[in-house]
Coordinates of C-alpha atoms (C1' of nucleotides) in Angstrom, one line a residue:
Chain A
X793 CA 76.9 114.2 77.0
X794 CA 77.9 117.4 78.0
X795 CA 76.6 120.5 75.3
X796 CA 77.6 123.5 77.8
X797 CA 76.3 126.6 76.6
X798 CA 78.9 129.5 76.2
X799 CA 77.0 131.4 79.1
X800 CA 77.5 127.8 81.2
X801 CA 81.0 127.6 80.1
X802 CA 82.0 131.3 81.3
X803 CA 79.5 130.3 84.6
X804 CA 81.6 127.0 85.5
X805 CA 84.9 128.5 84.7
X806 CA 83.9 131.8 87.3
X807 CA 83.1 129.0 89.8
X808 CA 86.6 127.6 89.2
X809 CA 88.6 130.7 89.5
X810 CA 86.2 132.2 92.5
X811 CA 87.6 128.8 94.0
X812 CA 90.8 128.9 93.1
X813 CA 91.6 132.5 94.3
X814 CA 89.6 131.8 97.5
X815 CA 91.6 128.7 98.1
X816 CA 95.1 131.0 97.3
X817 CA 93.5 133.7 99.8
X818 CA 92.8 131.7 102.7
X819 CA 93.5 128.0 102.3
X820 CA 91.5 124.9 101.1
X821 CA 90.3 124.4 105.2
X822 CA 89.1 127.9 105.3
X823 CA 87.4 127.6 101.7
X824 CA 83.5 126.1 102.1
X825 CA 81.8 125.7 98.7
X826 CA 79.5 129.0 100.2
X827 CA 82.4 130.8 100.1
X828 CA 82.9 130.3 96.9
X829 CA 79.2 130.8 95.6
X830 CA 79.6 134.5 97.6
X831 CA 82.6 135.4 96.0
X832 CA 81.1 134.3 92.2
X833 CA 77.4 134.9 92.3
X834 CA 76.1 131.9 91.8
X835 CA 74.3 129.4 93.8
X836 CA 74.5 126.0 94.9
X837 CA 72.8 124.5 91.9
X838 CA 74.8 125.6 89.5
X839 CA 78.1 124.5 91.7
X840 CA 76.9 120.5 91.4
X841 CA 75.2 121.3 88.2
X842 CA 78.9 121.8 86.6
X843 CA 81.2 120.2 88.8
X844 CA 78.5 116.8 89.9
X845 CA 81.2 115.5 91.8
X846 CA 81.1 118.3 94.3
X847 CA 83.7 119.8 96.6
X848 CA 86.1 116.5 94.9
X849 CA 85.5 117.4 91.7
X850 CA 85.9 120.9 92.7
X851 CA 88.9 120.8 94.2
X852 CA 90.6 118.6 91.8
X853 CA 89.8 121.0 88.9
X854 CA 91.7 124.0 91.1
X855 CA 94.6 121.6 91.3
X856 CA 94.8 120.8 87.9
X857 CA 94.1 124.9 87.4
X858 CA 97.3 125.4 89.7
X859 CA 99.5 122.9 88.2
X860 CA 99.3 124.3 85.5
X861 CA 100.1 127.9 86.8
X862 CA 103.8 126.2 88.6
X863 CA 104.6 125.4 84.9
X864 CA 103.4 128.5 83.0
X865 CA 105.2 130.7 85.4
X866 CA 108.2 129.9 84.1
X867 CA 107.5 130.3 80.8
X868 CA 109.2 131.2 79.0
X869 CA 113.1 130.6 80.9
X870 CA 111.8 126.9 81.8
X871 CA 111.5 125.8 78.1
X872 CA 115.0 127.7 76.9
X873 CA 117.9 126.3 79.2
X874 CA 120.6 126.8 77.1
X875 CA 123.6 128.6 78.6
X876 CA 124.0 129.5 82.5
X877 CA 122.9 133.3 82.2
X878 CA 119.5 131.2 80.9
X879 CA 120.0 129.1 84.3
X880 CA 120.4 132.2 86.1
X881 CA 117.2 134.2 85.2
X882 CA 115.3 131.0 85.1
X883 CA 116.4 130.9 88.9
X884 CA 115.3 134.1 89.5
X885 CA 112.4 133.3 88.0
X886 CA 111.5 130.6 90.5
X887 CA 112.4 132.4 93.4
X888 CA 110.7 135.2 92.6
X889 CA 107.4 133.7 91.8
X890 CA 107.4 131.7 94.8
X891 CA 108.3 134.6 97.1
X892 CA 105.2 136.2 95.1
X893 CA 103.3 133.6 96.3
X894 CA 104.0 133.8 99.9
X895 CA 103.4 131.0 102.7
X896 CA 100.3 129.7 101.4
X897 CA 101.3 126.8 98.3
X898 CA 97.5 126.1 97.0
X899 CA 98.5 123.1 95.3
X900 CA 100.2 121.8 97.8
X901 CA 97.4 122.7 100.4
X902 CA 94.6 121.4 97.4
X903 CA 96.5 118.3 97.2
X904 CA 97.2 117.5 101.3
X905 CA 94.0 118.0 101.7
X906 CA 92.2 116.2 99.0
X907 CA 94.6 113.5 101.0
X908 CA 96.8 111.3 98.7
X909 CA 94.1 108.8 99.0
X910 CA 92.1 110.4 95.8
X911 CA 93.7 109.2 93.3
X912 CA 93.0 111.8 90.6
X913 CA 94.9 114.6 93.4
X914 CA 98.2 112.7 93.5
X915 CA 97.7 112.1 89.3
X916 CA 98.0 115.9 89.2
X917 CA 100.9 116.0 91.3
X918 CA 102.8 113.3 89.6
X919 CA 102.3 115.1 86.1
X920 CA 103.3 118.1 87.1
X921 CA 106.6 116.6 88.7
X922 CA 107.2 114.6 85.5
X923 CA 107.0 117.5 83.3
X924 CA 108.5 119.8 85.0
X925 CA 111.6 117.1 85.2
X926 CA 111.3 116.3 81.7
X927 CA 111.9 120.1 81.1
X928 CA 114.9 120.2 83.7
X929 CA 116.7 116.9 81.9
X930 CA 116.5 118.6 78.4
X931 CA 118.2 122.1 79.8
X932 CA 121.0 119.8 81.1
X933 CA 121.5 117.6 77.8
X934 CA 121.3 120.8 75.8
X935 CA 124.3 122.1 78.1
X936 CA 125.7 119.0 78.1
X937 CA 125.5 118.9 73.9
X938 CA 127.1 122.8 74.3
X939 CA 130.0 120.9 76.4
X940 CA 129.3 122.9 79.1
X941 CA 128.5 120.1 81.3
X942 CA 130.2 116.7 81.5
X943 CA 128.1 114.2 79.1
X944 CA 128.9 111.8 82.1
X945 CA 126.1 112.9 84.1
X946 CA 122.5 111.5 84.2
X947 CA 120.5 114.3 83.3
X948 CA 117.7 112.6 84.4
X949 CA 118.8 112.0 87.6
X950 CA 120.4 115.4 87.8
X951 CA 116.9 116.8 87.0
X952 CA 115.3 114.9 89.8
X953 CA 117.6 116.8 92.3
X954 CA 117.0 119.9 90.9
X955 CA 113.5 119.6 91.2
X956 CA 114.1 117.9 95.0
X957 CA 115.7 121.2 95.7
X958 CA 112.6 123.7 94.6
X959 CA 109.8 121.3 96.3
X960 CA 111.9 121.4 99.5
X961 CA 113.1 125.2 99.3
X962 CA 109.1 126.3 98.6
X963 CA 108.0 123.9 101.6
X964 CA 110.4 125.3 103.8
X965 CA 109.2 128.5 103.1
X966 CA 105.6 127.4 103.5
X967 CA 106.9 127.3 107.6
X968 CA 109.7 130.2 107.8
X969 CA 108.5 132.5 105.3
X970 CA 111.8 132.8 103.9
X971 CA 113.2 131.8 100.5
X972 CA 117.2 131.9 101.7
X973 CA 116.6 127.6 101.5
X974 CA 115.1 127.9 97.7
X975 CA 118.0 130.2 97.0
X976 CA 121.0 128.2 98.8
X977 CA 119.3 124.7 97.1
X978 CA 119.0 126.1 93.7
X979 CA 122.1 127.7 93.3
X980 CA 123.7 124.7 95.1
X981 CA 121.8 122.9 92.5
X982 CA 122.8 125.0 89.5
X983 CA 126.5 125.0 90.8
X984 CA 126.9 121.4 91.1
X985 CA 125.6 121.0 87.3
X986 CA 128.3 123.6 86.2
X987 CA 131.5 121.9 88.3
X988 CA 130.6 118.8 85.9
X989 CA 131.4 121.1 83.4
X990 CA 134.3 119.8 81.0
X991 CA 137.5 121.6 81.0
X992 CA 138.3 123.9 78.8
X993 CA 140.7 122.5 76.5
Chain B
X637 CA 97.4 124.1 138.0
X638 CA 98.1 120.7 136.4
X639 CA 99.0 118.1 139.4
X640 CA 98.2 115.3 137.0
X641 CA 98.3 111.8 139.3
X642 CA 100.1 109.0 138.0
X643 CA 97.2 108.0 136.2
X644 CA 96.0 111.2 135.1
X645 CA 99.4 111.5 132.9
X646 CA 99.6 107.9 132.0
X647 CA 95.7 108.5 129.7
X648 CA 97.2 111.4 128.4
X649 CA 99.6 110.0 127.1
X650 CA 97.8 106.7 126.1
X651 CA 95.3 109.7 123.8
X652 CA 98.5 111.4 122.3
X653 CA 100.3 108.3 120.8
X654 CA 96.6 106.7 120.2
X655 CA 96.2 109.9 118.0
X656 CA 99.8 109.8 116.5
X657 CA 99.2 106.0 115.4
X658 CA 96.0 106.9 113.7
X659 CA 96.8 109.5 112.0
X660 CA 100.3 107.8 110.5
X661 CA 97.8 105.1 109.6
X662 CA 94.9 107.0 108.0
X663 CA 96.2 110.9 107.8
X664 CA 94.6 113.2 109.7
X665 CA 91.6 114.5 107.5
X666 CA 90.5 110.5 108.5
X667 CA 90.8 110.6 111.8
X668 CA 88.0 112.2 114.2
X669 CA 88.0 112.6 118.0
X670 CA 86.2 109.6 118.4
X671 CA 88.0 107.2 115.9
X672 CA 91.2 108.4 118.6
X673 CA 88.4 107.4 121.9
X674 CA 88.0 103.9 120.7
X675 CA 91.4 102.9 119.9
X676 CA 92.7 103.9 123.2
X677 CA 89.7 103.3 125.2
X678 CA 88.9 106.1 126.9
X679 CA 86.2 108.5 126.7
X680 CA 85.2 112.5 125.3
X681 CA 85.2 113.6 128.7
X682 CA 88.8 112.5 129.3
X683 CA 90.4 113.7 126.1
X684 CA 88.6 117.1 126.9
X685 CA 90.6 116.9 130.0
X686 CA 93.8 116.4 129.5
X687 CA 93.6 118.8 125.9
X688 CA 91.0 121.4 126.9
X689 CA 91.8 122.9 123.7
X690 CA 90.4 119.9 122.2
X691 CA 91.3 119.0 118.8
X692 CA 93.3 121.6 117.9
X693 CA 95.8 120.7 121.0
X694 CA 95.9 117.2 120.3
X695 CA 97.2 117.8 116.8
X696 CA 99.6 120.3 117.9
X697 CA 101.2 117.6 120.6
X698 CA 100.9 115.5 117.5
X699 CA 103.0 117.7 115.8
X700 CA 105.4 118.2 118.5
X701 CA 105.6 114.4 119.0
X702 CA 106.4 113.8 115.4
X703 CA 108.8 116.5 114.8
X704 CA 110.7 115.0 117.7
X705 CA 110.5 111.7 116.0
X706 CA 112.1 112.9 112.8
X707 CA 115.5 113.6 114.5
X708 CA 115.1 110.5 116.7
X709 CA 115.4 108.5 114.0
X710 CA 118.6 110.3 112.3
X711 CA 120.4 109.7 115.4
X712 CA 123.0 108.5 116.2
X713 CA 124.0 109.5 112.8
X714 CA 122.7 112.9 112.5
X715 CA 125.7 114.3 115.4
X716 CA 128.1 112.1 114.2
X717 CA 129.3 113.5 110.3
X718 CA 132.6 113.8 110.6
X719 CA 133.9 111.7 107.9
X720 CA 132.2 110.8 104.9
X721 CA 131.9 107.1 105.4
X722 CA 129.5 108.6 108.6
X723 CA 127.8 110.9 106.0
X724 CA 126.9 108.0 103.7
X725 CA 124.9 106.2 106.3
X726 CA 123.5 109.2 107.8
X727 CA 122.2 109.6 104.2
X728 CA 121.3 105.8 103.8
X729 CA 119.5 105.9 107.4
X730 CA 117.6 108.9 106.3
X731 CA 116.5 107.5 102.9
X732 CA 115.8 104.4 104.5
X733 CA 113.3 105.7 107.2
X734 CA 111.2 107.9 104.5
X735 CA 111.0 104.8 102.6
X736 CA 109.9 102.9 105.9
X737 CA 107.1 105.7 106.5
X738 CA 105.7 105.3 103.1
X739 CA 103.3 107.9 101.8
X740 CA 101.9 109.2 104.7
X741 CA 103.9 112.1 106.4
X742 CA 102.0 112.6 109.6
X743 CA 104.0 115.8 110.3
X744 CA 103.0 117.7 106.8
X745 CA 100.1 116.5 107.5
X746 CA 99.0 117.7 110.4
X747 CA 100.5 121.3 109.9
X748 CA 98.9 121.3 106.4
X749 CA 95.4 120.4 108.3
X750 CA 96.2 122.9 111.1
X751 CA 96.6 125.5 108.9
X752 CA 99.3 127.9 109.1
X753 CA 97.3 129.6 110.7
X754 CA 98.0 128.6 113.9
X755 CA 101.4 130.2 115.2
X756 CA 101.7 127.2 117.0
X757 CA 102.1 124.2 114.2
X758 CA 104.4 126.7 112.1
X759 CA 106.5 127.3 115.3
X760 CA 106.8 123.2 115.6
X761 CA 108.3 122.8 111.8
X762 CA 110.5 125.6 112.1
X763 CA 112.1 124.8 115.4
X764 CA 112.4 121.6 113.8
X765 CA 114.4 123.2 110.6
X766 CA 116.7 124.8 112.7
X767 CA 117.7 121.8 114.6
X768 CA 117.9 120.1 111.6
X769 CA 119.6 122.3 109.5
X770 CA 122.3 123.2 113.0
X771 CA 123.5 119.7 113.0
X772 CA 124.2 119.4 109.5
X773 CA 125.7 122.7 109.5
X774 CA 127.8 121.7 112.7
X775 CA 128.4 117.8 110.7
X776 CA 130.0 120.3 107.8
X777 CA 132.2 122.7 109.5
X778 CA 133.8 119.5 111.1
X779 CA 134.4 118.2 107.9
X780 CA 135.9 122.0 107.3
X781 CA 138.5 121.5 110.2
X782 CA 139.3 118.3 108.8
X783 CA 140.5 120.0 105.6
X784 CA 138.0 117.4 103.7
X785 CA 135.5 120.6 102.8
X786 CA 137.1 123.7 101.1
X787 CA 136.8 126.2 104.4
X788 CA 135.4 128.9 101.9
X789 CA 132.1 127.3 102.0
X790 CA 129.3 128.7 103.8
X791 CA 128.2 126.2 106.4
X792 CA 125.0 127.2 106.9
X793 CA 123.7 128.2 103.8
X794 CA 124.9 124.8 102.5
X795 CA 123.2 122.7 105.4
X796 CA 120.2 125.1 104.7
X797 CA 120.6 123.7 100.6
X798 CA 121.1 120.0 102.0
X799 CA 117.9 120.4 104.2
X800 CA 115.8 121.9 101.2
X801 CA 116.8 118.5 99.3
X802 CA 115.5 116.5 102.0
X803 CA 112.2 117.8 102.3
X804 CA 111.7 118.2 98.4
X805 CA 112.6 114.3 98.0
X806 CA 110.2 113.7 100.7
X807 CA 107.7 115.5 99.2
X808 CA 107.8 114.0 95.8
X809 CA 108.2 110.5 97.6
X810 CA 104.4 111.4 99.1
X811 CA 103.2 111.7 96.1
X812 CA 105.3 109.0 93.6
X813 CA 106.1 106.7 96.4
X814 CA 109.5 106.7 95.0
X815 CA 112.6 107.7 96.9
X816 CA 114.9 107.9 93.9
X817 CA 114.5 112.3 93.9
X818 CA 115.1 111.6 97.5
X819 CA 118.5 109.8 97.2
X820 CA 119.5 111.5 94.0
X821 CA 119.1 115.3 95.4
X822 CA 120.9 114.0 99.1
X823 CA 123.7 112.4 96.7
X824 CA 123.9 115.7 94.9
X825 CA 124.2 117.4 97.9
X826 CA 127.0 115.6 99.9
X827 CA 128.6 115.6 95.6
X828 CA 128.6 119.0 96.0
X829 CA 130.3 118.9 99.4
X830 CA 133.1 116.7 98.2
X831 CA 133.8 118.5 94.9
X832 CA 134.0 121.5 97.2
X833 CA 137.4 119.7 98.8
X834 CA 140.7 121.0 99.3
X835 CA 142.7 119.9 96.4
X836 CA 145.1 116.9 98.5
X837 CA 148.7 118.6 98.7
Chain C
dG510 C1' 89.3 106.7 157.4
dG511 C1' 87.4 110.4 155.3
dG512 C1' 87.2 114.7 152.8
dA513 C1' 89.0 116.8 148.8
dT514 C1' 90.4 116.3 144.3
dT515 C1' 91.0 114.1 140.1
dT516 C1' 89.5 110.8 136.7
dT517 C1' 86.0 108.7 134.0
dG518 C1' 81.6 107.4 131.3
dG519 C1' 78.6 108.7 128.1
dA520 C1' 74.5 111.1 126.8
dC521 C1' 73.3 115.5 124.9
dT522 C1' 73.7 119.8 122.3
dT523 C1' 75.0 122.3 118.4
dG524 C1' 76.7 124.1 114.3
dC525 C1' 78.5 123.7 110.1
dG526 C1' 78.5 122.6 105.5
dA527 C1' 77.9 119.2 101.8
dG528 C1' 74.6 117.6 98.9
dT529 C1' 69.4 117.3 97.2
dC530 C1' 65.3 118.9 95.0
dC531 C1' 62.1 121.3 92.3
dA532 C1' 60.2 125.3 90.4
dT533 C1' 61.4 129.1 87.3
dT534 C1' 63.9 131.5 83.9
dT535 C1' 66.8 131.6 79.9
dT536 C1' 68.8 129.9 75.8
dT537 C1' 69.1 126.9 72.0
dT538 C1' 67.3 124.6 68.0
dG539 C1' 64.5 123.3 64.2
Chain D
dC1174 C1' 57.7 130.9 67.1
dA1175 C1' 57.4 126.9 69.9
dA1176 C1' 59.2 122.8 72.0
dA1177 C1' 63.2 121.1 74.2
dA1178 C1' 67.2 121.5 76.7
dA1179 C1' 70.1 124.0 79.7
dA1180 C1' 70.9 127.4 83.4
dT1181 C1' 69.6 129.3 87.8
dG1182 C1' 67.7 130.4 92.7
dG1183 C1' 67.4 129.0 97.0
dA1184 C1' 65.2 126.5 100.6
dC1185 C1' 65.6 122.0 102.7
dT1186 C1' 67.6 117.7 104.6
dC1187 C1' 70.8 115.3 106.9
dG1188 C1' 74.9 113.4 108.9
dC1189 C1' 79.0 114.0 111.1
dA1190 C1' 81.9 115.3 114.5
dA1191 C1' 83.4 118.8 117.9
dG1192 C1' 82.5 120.3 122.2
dT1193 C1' 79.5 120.5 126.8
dC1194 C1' 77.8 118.7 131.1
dC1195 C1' 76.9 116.2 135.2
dA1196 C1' 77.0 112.5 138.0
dA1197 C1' 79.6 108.4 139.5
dA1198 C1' 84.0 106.2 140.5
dA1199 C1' 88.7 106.1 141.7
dT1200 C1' 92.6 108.2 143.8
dC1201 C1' 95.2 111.2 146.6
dC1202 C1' 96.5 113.4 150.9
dC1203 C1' 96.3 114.3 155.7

DNA sequence: GGGATTTTGGACTTGCGAGTCCATTTTTTG
DNA sequence: CAAAAAATGGACTCGCAAGTCCAAAATCCC
């Protein structure tokens, strides 16, 4: 069904990172698949010729591309949550990569416009949020394994308001510019997980 | 410059909330000039008149119409926090209308679609912000003169956190179609608030 | 009432950009 | 090396939707 040479392969991936970076430059609105065969060399043939669906398929493939950047930037603090100076530089880790990043959120400008209708756009949002959850919850029953957090607490549902607290510090930022909401939510966010914290006997 | 008969501002207005419905309905990448023309029965020439910057200014007044809507619908809540009885159904009120307005957020969506590259949409959300994040901040330092919220914490920057858990819940809710980050990051929020009490003497 | 102004209808222009097609070149495979 | 399959170039079509224009109708103002 699908051999793909190794000189197709490199071609289709250089389509989807032409795209990708386009899209991160100047916005999925402001990206037209010429644009994208410009920037990469290549021409309109092989565009459909590896992505059949078109701009869809197109787009879809740069979201998935960008989900998968959210997570990997946080590599490696995300995946080791175990005491609150981990907490702390996995904070800073966020912040910082998301005042990298600047106004424009690709993802989230892939994904609003690829409109929630698509099905396969909001899939790729909906993973992302459940890993990226999954990863929060096991960093809070670690601590909360340490003692360092009351076992009382849903660390599922403690994850989920973590994570409420990044999507709406980045999108305010998306607007001001700033990341002082990101900062106030997180460490609100990291502060409320540490007053569960047992007392010290 | 804009006399504007009776008439005259009574189309107008007929073309703004015409657009507004549509674009709740069927987001805004869906919805072209002329799907707006039919629904309110009126004609090119008319919605050229009254928005001679033509689409663009019709989904800026969008915008503006919506952003107005969002604190609308919070009130009489929203300038009222001043116990925490009237926090918990400012919180349920809020929870309850994002759950009313589904997955469709008209306002992302039409500054996503605008771009932010026009100075005016980003102007629109962050005006809104401010309002937003001013009451709380005003519905917390009342809570600070009424001894019920330790007088050490920073108003603003925790109305600024409370805000940031808003938006992310409402942004995960557009893609899950869940509310629960939604209601678990505003119940962190006003948790945080209480543990942050005066210790009763 | 009547001239000025605003409102309205709707056909027309226009440009952009997605997607198609086919001929040609390159690579793989046996 | 030769046949088959894959990769490439780029011109062409085509539909959509934004925006323009002008003439006709309604309304306002004195």
């Amino acid at each position: 069904m699908r051999p793909l040479t190794r000189k197709g392969a490199a071609t289709r991936q250089r389509i989807l990172e032409g795209a990708a970076a386009h899209i991160r430059e100047h916005g999925v609105a402001a990206t037209a698949l010429d644009d994208v065969l410009a920037r990469t060399a290549t021409s309109k043939s092989q565009l459909f010729h590896y992505f059949p669906g078109g701009r869809e398929e197109l787009l879809l493939a740069v979201a998935r591309l960008e989900a998968d950047r959210v997570l990997e930037d946080q590599r490696p603090h995300l995946s080791d949550l175990t005491s609150w100076p981990a907490w702390q530089s996995w904070r800073d880790t966020v912040v910082d990569r998301y005042r990298r990043q600047g106004r424009l959120c690709p993802l989230n400008s892939v994904t609003a416009h690829l409109g929630n209708r698509t099905p396969g756009a909001q899939a790729v949002v909906t993973e992302l949020m459940n890993r990226w959850q999954s990863e929060l919850a096991t960093g809070v029953r670690h601590m909360q394994n340490a003692g360092e957090i009351d076992p009382a607490l849903d660390a599922d549902r403690a994850a989920a308001a973590l994570l409420a607290c990044i999507q709406g510090g980045v999108l305010i930022q998306m607007s001001t510019g700033q990341t002082t909401h990101l900062e106030a939510a997180l460490d609100m966010g990291i502060a409320y997980l540490r007053a569960g914290r047992l007392p010290s006997p």
